[in-house]
CSV table of C-alpha atoms in Angstrom, one decimal:
chain,number,residue,atom,x,y,z
B,23,MET,CA,0.0,0.0,0.0
B,24,THR,CA,1.1,3.5,-0.7
B,25,LEU,CA,0.1,6.9,0.7
B,26,LYS,CA,-1.9,7.5,-2.5
B,27,ASP,CA,-4.1,4.5,-1.5
B,28,TYR,CA,-4.9,6.5,1.6
B,29,GLY,CA,-6.1,9.6,-0.2
B,30,PHE,CA,-2.9,11.5,-0.7
B,31,THR,CA,-3.8,13.8,-3.6
B,32,ASP,CA,-2.1,16.7,-5.4
B,33,PHE,CA,-3.8,19.1,-2.9
B,34,PHE,CA,-1.6,17.7,-0.1
B,35,GLU,CA,1.5,16.9,-2.2
B,36,LYS,CA,1.7,20.6,-3.3
B,37,GLN,CA,2.1,21.6,0.4
B,38,GLU,CA,5.9,21.7,0.8
B,39,ILE,CA,7.7,20.1,3.8
B,40,SER,CA,11.3,19.9,4.7
B,41,THR,CA,13.6,17.8,2.6
B,42,GLU,CA,14.5,15.9,5.7
B,43,SER,CA,10.8,15.0,6.4
B,44,ILE,CA,8.3,12.6,4.9
B,45,TYR,CA,4.5,12.7,4.4
B,46,GLY,CA,2.1,10.6,6.4
B,47,ARG,CA,-1.5,10.2,7.3
B,48,VAL,CA,-3.0,9.8,10.8
B,49,THR,CA,-5.0,6.6,10.9
B,50,ALA,CA,-5.8,6.5,14.7
B,51,VAL,CA,-5.6,8.7,17.7
B,52,PHE,CA,-4.8,7.4,21.2
B,53,LYS,CA,-4.1,9.3,24.4
B,54,ASP,CA,-0.4,10.0,23.8
B,55,PHE,CA,0.3,8.4,20.4
B,56,TYR,CA,-0.8,8.7,16.8
B,57,ARG,CA,-0.9,5.8,14.4
B,58,VAL,CA,0.6,7.0,11.2
B,59,ILE,CA,1.0,5.4,7.8
B,60,THR,CA,3.6,6.5,5.2
B,61,ASP,CA,4.8,5.1,1.9
B,62,GLU,CA,7.1,2.9,3.8
B,63,LYS,CA,5.3,1.6,6.9
B,64,GLU,CA,2.7,2.1,9.6
B,65,PHE,CA,3.8,3.0,13.1
B,66,LEU,CA,3.0,4.8,16.3
B,67,ALA,CA,4.2,8.4,16.4
B,68,THR,CA,4.4,11.3,18.9
B,69,ILE,CA,4.1,15.0,18.3
B,70,LYS,CA,7.1,17.3,18.6
B,71,ARG,CA,5.5,19.3,21.5
B,72,GLY,CA,7.6,22.4,20.9
B,73,ASN,CA,6.0,22.8,17.5
B,74,PHE,CA,2.4,22.6,18.9
B,75,TYR,CA,3.0,24.3,22.3
B,76,GLU,CA,1.3,27.6,21.5
B,77,LEU,CA,-1.3,26.2,19.1
B,78,SER,CA,-5.0,25.5,20.0
B,79,ALA,CA,-6.3,22.0,20.6
B,80,THR,CA,-7.8,21.9,17.2
B,81,SER,CA,-4.4,22.4,15.6
B,82,LEU,CA,-3.3,19.0,17.0
B,83,PRO,CA,-3.4,16.0,14.6
B,84,ALA,CA,-6.8,14.3,14.1
B,85,VAL,CA,-7.7,11.1,12.3
B,86,GLY,CA,-7.5,11.7,8.6
B,87,ASP,CA,-4.9,14.5,8.9
B,88,PHE,CA,-1.9,14.5,6.5
B,89,VAL,CA,1.2,15.4,8.5
B,90,GLU,CA,4.9,16.1,8.2
B,91,ILE,CA,7.0,13.5,10.0
B,92,SER,CA,10.6,13.6,10.9
B,93,LYS,CA,13.0,10.7,10.3
B,94,ASP,CA,12.9,9.8,14.0
B,95,GLY,CA,9.0,9.4,13.9
B,96,GLN,CA,7.8,12.7,15.3
B,97,ILE,CA,4.9,14.7,13.8
B,98,LEU,CA,6.3,18.1,13.0
B,99,SER,CA,3.2,19.8,11.5
B,100,VAL,CA,-0.3,19.3,10.2
B,101,LEU,CA,-0.9,20.0,6.5
B,102,THR,CA,-3.8,22.3,5.5
B,103,ARG,CA,-7.1,20.5,5.8
B,104,LYS,CA,-9.7,20.2,3.0
B,105,THR,CA,-12.5,19.3,5.3
B,106,VAL,CA,-12.9,19.1,9.1
B,107,PHE,CA,-15.4,17.8,11.6
B,108,SER,CA,-15.5,19.1,15.1
B,109,ARG,CA,-18.0,19.5,18.0
B,110,MET,CA,-18.4,21.6,21.1
B,111,ASN,CA,-18.3,19.8,24.4
B,112,LYS,CA,-20.2,20.8,27.6
B,113,ASP,CA,-17.4,23.3,28.5
B,114,SER,CA,-17.8,25.1,25.1
B,115,GLU,CA,-14.4,23.7,24.0
B,116,GLU,CA,-14.0,22.7,20.4
B,117,GLN,CA,-13.0,19.1,19.9
B,118,LEU,CA,-11.6,17.9,16.6
B,119,ILE,CA,-13.1,14.6,15.4
B,120,ALA,CA,-11.8,13.9,11.9
B,121,ALA,CA,-10.3,15.7,8.9
B,122,ASN,CA,-9.9,15.4,5.1
B,123,PHE,CA,-13.0,13.3,4.2
B,124,ASP,CA,-15.2,13.5,1.2
B,125,TYR,CA,-18.5,12.3,2.7
B,126,ALA,CA,-20.0,12.6,6.1
B,127,LEU,CA,-22.3,9.6,6.6
B,128,ILE,CA,-24.9,10.1,9.3
B,129,VAL,CA,-25.9,6.7,10.5
B,130,MET,CA,-29.3,6.1,12.2
B,131,SER,CA,-31.3,3.0,12.7
B,132,LEU,CA,-35.0,2.6,12.0
B,133,ASN,CA,-35.9,1.9,15.6
B,134,HIS,CA,-35.6,3.9,18.8
B,135,ASP,CA,-32.6,5.7,17.4
B,136,PHE,CA,-34.5,7.5,14.7
B,137,ASN,CA,-34.7,11.2,15.8
B,138,LEU,CA,-35.2,14.2,13.5
B,139,ASN,CA,-33.9,16.7,16.0
B,140,ARG,CA,-30.6,14.8,16.3
B,141,LEU,CA,-30.4,14.4,12.5
B,142,GLU,CA,-30.7,18.2,12.1
B,143,ARG,CA,-27.9,18.6,14.6
B,144,TYR,CA,-25.7,16.2,12.7
B,145,LEU,CA,-26.6,17.8,9.4
B,146,THR,CA,-25.7,21.3,10.7
B,147,VAL,CA,-22.1,20.1,11.5
B,148,ALA,CA,-21.8,17.9,8.4
B,149,TRP,CA,-22.7,20.8,6.0
B,150,ASP,CA,-20.2,23.1,7.8
B,151,SER,CA,-17.4,20.5,7.5
B,152,GLY,CA,-17.2,21.1,3.8
B,153,ALA,CA,-18.0,17.5,2.9
B,154,THR,CA,-21.1,16.0,1.3
B,155,PRO,CA,-23.6,14.7,3.9
B,156,ILE,CA,-25.3,11.3,3.3
B,157,ILE,CA,-28.0,9.7,5.5
B,158,ILE,CA,-27.7,6.0,6.2
B,159,LEU,CA,-30.8,4.3,7.7
B,160,THR,CA,-30.0,0.8,8.9
B,161,LYS,CA,-32.4,-2.1,9.9
B,162,ALA,CA,-34.5,-1.3,6.8
B,163,ASP,CA,-35.6,-4.9,6.5
B,164,LEU,CA,-37.6,-4.6,9.8
B,165,VAL,CA,-39.8,-1.8,8.4
B,166,GLU,CA,-42.8,-2.7,6.2
B,167,ASP,CA,-43.5,0.9,5.0
B,168,LEU,CA,-40.5,3.1,4.4
B,169,THR,CA,-42.5,6.0,3.1
B,170,VAL,CA,-43.3,7.0,6.7
B,171,TYR,CA,-39.6,7.7,7.2
B,172,THR,CA,-39.1,9.2,3.7
B,173,GLU,CA,-41.8,11.7,4.4
B,174,GLN,CA,-40.2,12.7,7.7
B,175,LEU,CA,-36.8,13.1,6.1
B,176,GLU,CA,-38.2,15.4,3.4
B,177,THR,CA,-39.2,17.9,6.1
B,178,VAL,CA,-35.6,18.4,7.4
B,179,ALA,CA,-33.0,17.0,4.9
B,180,TYR,CA,-33.3,19.0,1.8
B,181,GLY,CA,-31.4,17.4,-1.1
B,182,VAL,CA,-29.5,15.1,1.1
B,183,PRO,CA,-29.4,11.5,-0.3
B,184,ALA,CA,-30.7,8.8,2.0
B,185,TYR,CA,-30.0,5.1,1.7
B,186,TYR,CA,-32.1,2.4,3.4
B,187,VAL,CA,-29.8,-0.5,4.2
B,188,ASP,CA,-29.7,-3.7,6.2
B,189,ASN,CA,-26.4,-4.8,7.7
B,190,LEU,CA,-27.4,-8.5,7.9
B,191,SER,CA,-28.9,-9.1,4.5
B,192,HIS,CA,-26.7,-6.4,2.8
B,193,HIS,CA,-29.8,-5.0,1.1
B,194,GLY,CA,-29.4,-1.4,-0.1
B,195,PHE,CA,-25.6,-1.4,-0.3
B,196,GLU,CA,-25.6,-1.8,-4.1
B,197,ALA,CA,-27.1,1.7,-4.6
B,198,LEU,CA,-24.7,3.2,-2.1
B,199,LYS,CA,-21.6,1.7,-3.6
B,200,ARG,CA,-22.7,2.8,-7.0
B,201,ASP,CA,-23.1,6.4,-6.0
B,202,LEU,CA,-19.9,6.8,-3.9
B,203,LYS,CA,-16.8,8.1,-5.7
B,204,PRO,CA,-14.1,5.5,-5.8
B,205,HIS,CA,-11.2,5.9,-3.3
B,206,SER,CA,-13.2,8.4,-1.3
B,207,THR,CA,-12.7,9.0,2.5
B,208,LEU,CA,-15.9,8.6,4.5
B,209,VAL,CA,-16.4,9.6,8.1
B,210,LEU,CA,-19.2,7.9,10.0
B,211,LEU,CA,-21.3,9.9,12.5
B,212,GLY,CA,-24.0,8.5,14.8
B,213,SER,CA,-25.1,7.6,18.3
B,214,SER,CA,-23.4,5.0,20.4
B,215,GLY,CA,-24.5,1.5,19.5
B,216,VAL,CA,-26.3,2.5,16.3
B,217,GLY,CA,-24.5,-0.1,14.2
B,218,LYS,CA,-21.7,1.9,12.6
B,219,SER,CA,-19.2,-1.0,13.0
B,220,SER,CA,-21.7,-3.4,11.4
B,221,PHE,CA,-22.2,-0.9,8.6
B,222,ILE,CA,-18.4,-0.8,7.9
B,223,ASN,CA,-18.3,-4.6,7.8
B,224,SER,CA,-21.1,-4.7,5.3
B,225,LEU,CA,-19.5,-2.0,3.2
B,226,ALA,CA,-16.2,-3.9,3.2
B,227,GLY,CA,-17.7,-7.3,2.6
B,228,VAL,CA,-15.7,-8.8,5.5
B,229,ASP,CA,-15.7,-8.6,9.3
B,230,LEU,CA,-13.1,-5.9,10.0
B,231,ILE,CA,-14.5,-4.7,13.3
B,232,LYS,CA,-15.9,-6.4,16.4
B,233,THR,CA,-19.7,-5.8,16.9
B,234,ALA,CA,-22.1,-6.4,19.7
B,235,ASP,CA,-25.8,-7.3,19.8
B,236,ILE,CA,-28.5,-4.7,20.6
B,237,ARG,CA,-30.8,-4.7,23.6
B,238,ALA,CA,-34.4,-5.5,22.9
B,239,ASP,CA,-35.9,-3.0,25.3
B,240,ASP,CA,-34.5,0.2,23.9
B,241,SER,CA,-32.8,-1.0,20.6
B,242,LYS,CA,-29.4,0.3,21.8
B,243,GLY,CA,-26.3,-1.6,21.2
B,244,LYS,CA,-23.1,-1.8,23.2
B,245,HIS,CA,-20.5,0.7,22.2
B,246,THR,CA,-17.7,-1.2,20.5
B,247,THR,CA,-15.6,1.6,19.0
B,248,THR,CA,-13.5,3.3,21.7
B,249,HIS,CA,-11.4,5.6,19.7
B,250,ARG,CA,-11.4,7.3,16.3
B,251,GLU,CA,-9.8,5.1,13.7
B,252,MET,CA,-9.4,4.8,9.9
B,253,HIS,CA,-9.9,1.7,7.9
B,254,LEU,CA,-8.8,1.1,4.3
B,255,LEU,CA,-11.3,-1.3,2.7
B,256,ASN,CA,-10.3,-3.8,0.0
B,257,ASN,CA,-12.6,-2.0,-2.5
B,258,GLY,CA,-10.6,1.2,-2.1
B,259,TRP,CA,-12.8,3.3,0.2
B,260,ILE,CA,-11.3,4.8,3.3
B,261,VAL,CA,-13.6,4.9,6.3
B,262,ILE,CA,-13.1,6.8,9.5
B,263,ASP,CA,-15.1,5.3,12.4
B,264,THR,CA,-15.9,7.5,15.4
B,265,PRO,CA,-17.2,6.5,18.9
B,266,GLY,CA,-20.9,7.3,19.6
B,267,MET,CA,-21.3,10.8,21.0
B,268,ARG,CA,-23.3,11.4,24.2
B,269,GLU,CA,-22.6,15.2,24.0
B,270,PHE,CA,-22.8,16.9,20.6
B,271,GLY,CA,-22.7,20.6,20.6
B,272,VAL,CA,-23.0,22.4,17.2
B,273,GLY,CA,-20.6,25.1,18.3
B,274,ILE,CA,-20.7,28.1,16.0
B,275,ASN,CA,-21.3,26.4,12.7
B,276,HIS,CA,-23.4,29.3,11.1
B,277,THR,CA,-23.0,28.0,7.5
B,278,GLY,CA,-24.2,24.5,8.5
B,279,LEU,CA,-27.2,25.9,10.4
B,280,GLU,CA,-28.2,28.1,7.4
B,281,THR,CA,-28.0,25.1,5.1
B,282,THR,CA,-29.8,22.7,7.3
B,283,PHE,CA,-32.6,25.2,8.0
B,284,SER,CA,-32.6,26.7,4.5
B,285,ASP,CA,-36.4,26.7,4.4
B,286,ILE,CA,-36.6,28.9,7.5
B,287,GLU,CA,-33.8,31.2,6.3
B,288,GLU,CA,-35.7,31.7,3.0
B,289,LEU,CA,-38.9,32.5,4.8
B,290,ALA,CA,-37.1,35.0,7.0
B,291,GLN,CA,-36.2,37.0,3.9
B,292,HIS,CA,-39.9,37.9,3.6
B,293,CYS,CA,-40.6,39.1,7.1
B,294,ARG,CA,-41.8,42.7,7.5
B,295,PHE,CA,-39.0,43.7,9.8
B,296,ARG,CA,-35.4,43.1,9.1
B,297,ASP,CA,-34.5,42.3,12.7
B,298,CYS,CA,-37.5,40.0,13.2
B,299,SER,CA,-36.9,37.4,15.9
B,300,HIS,CA,-39.6,35.1,14.2
B,301,THR,CA,-41.5,34.7,17.5
B,302,LYS,CA,-44.3,37.3,17.8
B,303,GLU,CA,-43.7,40.2,15.5
B,304,PRO,CA,-46.5,41.2,13.0
B,305,GLY,CA,-45.8,40.3,9.4
B,306,CYS,CA,-43.5,37.4,10.3
B,307,ALA,CA,-43.3,35.1,7.3
B,308,VAL,CA,-42.0,32.2,9.6
B,309,GLN,CA,-44.9,32.4,11.9
B,310,THR,CA,-47.3,32.6,9.0
B,311,ALA,CA,-45.8,29.4,7.6
B,312,ILE,CA,-46.3,27.7,11.0
B,313,ASP,CA,-49.9,28.9,11.2
B,314,ASP,CA,-50.8,27.4,7.7
B,315,SER,CA,-48.8,24.2,8.6
B,316,SER,CA,-46.4,24.6,5.7
B,317,LEU,CA,-43.6,24.7,8.3
B,318,SER,CA,-43.3,22.0,11.0
B,319,MET,CA,-43.4,23.3,14.5
B,320,GLN,CA,-40.8,20.7,15.6
B,321,HIS,CA,-38.5,21.8,12.8
B,322,TYR,CA,-38.9,25.5,13.9
B,323,GLU,CA,-38.4,24.8,17.6
B,324,ASN,CA,-35.2,22.8,16.9
B,325,TRP,CA,-34.0,25.7,14.8
B,326,LEU,CA,-34.5,28.1,17.7
B,327,LYS,CA,-32.8,25.7,20.1
B,328,LEU,CA,-29.7,25.4,17.9
B,329,GLN,CA,-29.6,29.1,17.4
B,330,ARG,CA,-29.7,29.7,21.2
B,331,GLU,CA,-27.0,27.0,21.7
B,332,MET,CA,-24.8,28.6,19.0
B,333,ALA,CA,-25.2,32.1,20.6
B,334,TYR,CA,-24.3,30.6,24.0
B,335,HIS,CA,-21.0,29.2,22.6
B,336,GLU,CA,-20.2,32.5,20.9
B,337,ARG,CA,-20.7,34.4,24.1
B,338,LYS,CA,-18.6,32.0,26.1
B,339,ASN,CA,-15.8,32.2,23.6
B,340,SER,CA,-15.9,36.0,23.1
B,341,PRO,CA,-15.4,38.2,26.2
B,342,ALA,CA,-16.9,41.2,24.3
B,343,LEU,CA,-20.1,39.3,23.5
B,344,ALA,CA,-20.3,37.9,27.1
B,345,ARG,CA,-19.9,41.4,28.5
B,346,GLN,CA,-22.6,42.7,26.1
B,347,GLU,CA,-25.0,40.0,27.3
B,348,ARG,CA,-24.3,40.7,31.0
B,349,ASP,CA,-25.0,44.4,30.4
B,350,ARG,CA,-28.2,43.6,28.6
B,351,TRP,CA,-29.5,41.5,31.5
B,352,LYS,CA,-28.4,44.2,34.0
B,353,ALA,CA,-30.5,46.7,32.1
B,354,ILE,CA,-33.4,44.3,32.1
B,355,HIS,CA,-33.2,43.7,35.9
B,356,LYS,CA,-32.8,47.5,36.5
B,357,SER,CA,-35.9,48.1,34.5
B,358,LEU,CA,-37.8,45.5,36.4
B,359,ARG,CA,-36.7,46.9,39.8
B,360,THR,CA,-37.9,50.4,38.7
B,361,GLN,CA,-41.2,49.0,37.7
B,362,LEU,CA,-41.7,47.2,41.0
B,363,LYS,CA,-40.8,50.4,42.9
B,364,THR,CA,-43.3,52.4,40.9
B,365,ARG,CA,-46.0,49.9,41.5
B,366,SER,CA,-45.3,49.7,45.3
B,367,LYS,CA,-45.6,53.5,45.6
B,368,LYS,CA,-49.0,53.3,43.9
């Protein structure tokens, strides 16, 4: 195998490195080590900490990154990324998940795991990553009428291809394999125990990854992937598997939010007031669409929720915005105290 088999294209080769260094790609991330593959071999590498000391956590290597490696096996730098997938944790810290992939496959099963709100959350980040999102719906053989799910998807996933597959019978994989570009890098996103490992095995045609059975009471499987890892399949596709995520903040992915909720963004252009909050103002096109049922209330409420979450992360990462928000609430509380005093005098 060569590095070109692992997606090393002209985009990365044109990025110059030292004549004393070599190119490599990160195939797995552990606590203190990175598994890296080069044209010569695959091995565990460390980073040269002095080169990353003043950089942010998102500047550290992630699975899928192409890197510059010294002759003694240290990662010296990370090459410019084509695409990147990250999330915000509960502390409003950005966490890098994967890099340099062509497709973001959002895997959901047609049981208790099917959740439109979660799908919108994944789509928001997938669109912002720069890759092409694809929806994978597993356990399709257990559903008699798939149109029920198709109709729901049409309300939130505009123009996003969806494939109904079954990991056991391998039904549905023919269409997916036909539509994926050869030698592409795919990153899999989904909840813990949703069946991503089984999906990879079916896509590969062999059992590459250990899997576990699901529980009958809540349709949840055991979490078998414990770290982010890349797999090169015999058919040429490169798959990045990620652990299921219990916390999944959208961060400040404005572009992804606008794309996922493009229907609401379009309606907002027709509101009477430019600064309409789309809640109670007269002449609000968004509220009109809700009233005539052309816009789903669930879709609208999730849009509001993600907007609030995004605004929270922005304030937490911007001292100026945080101060502005504190001043706003001080003014509100001062106004309320004045009103209470006025009423008490009456």
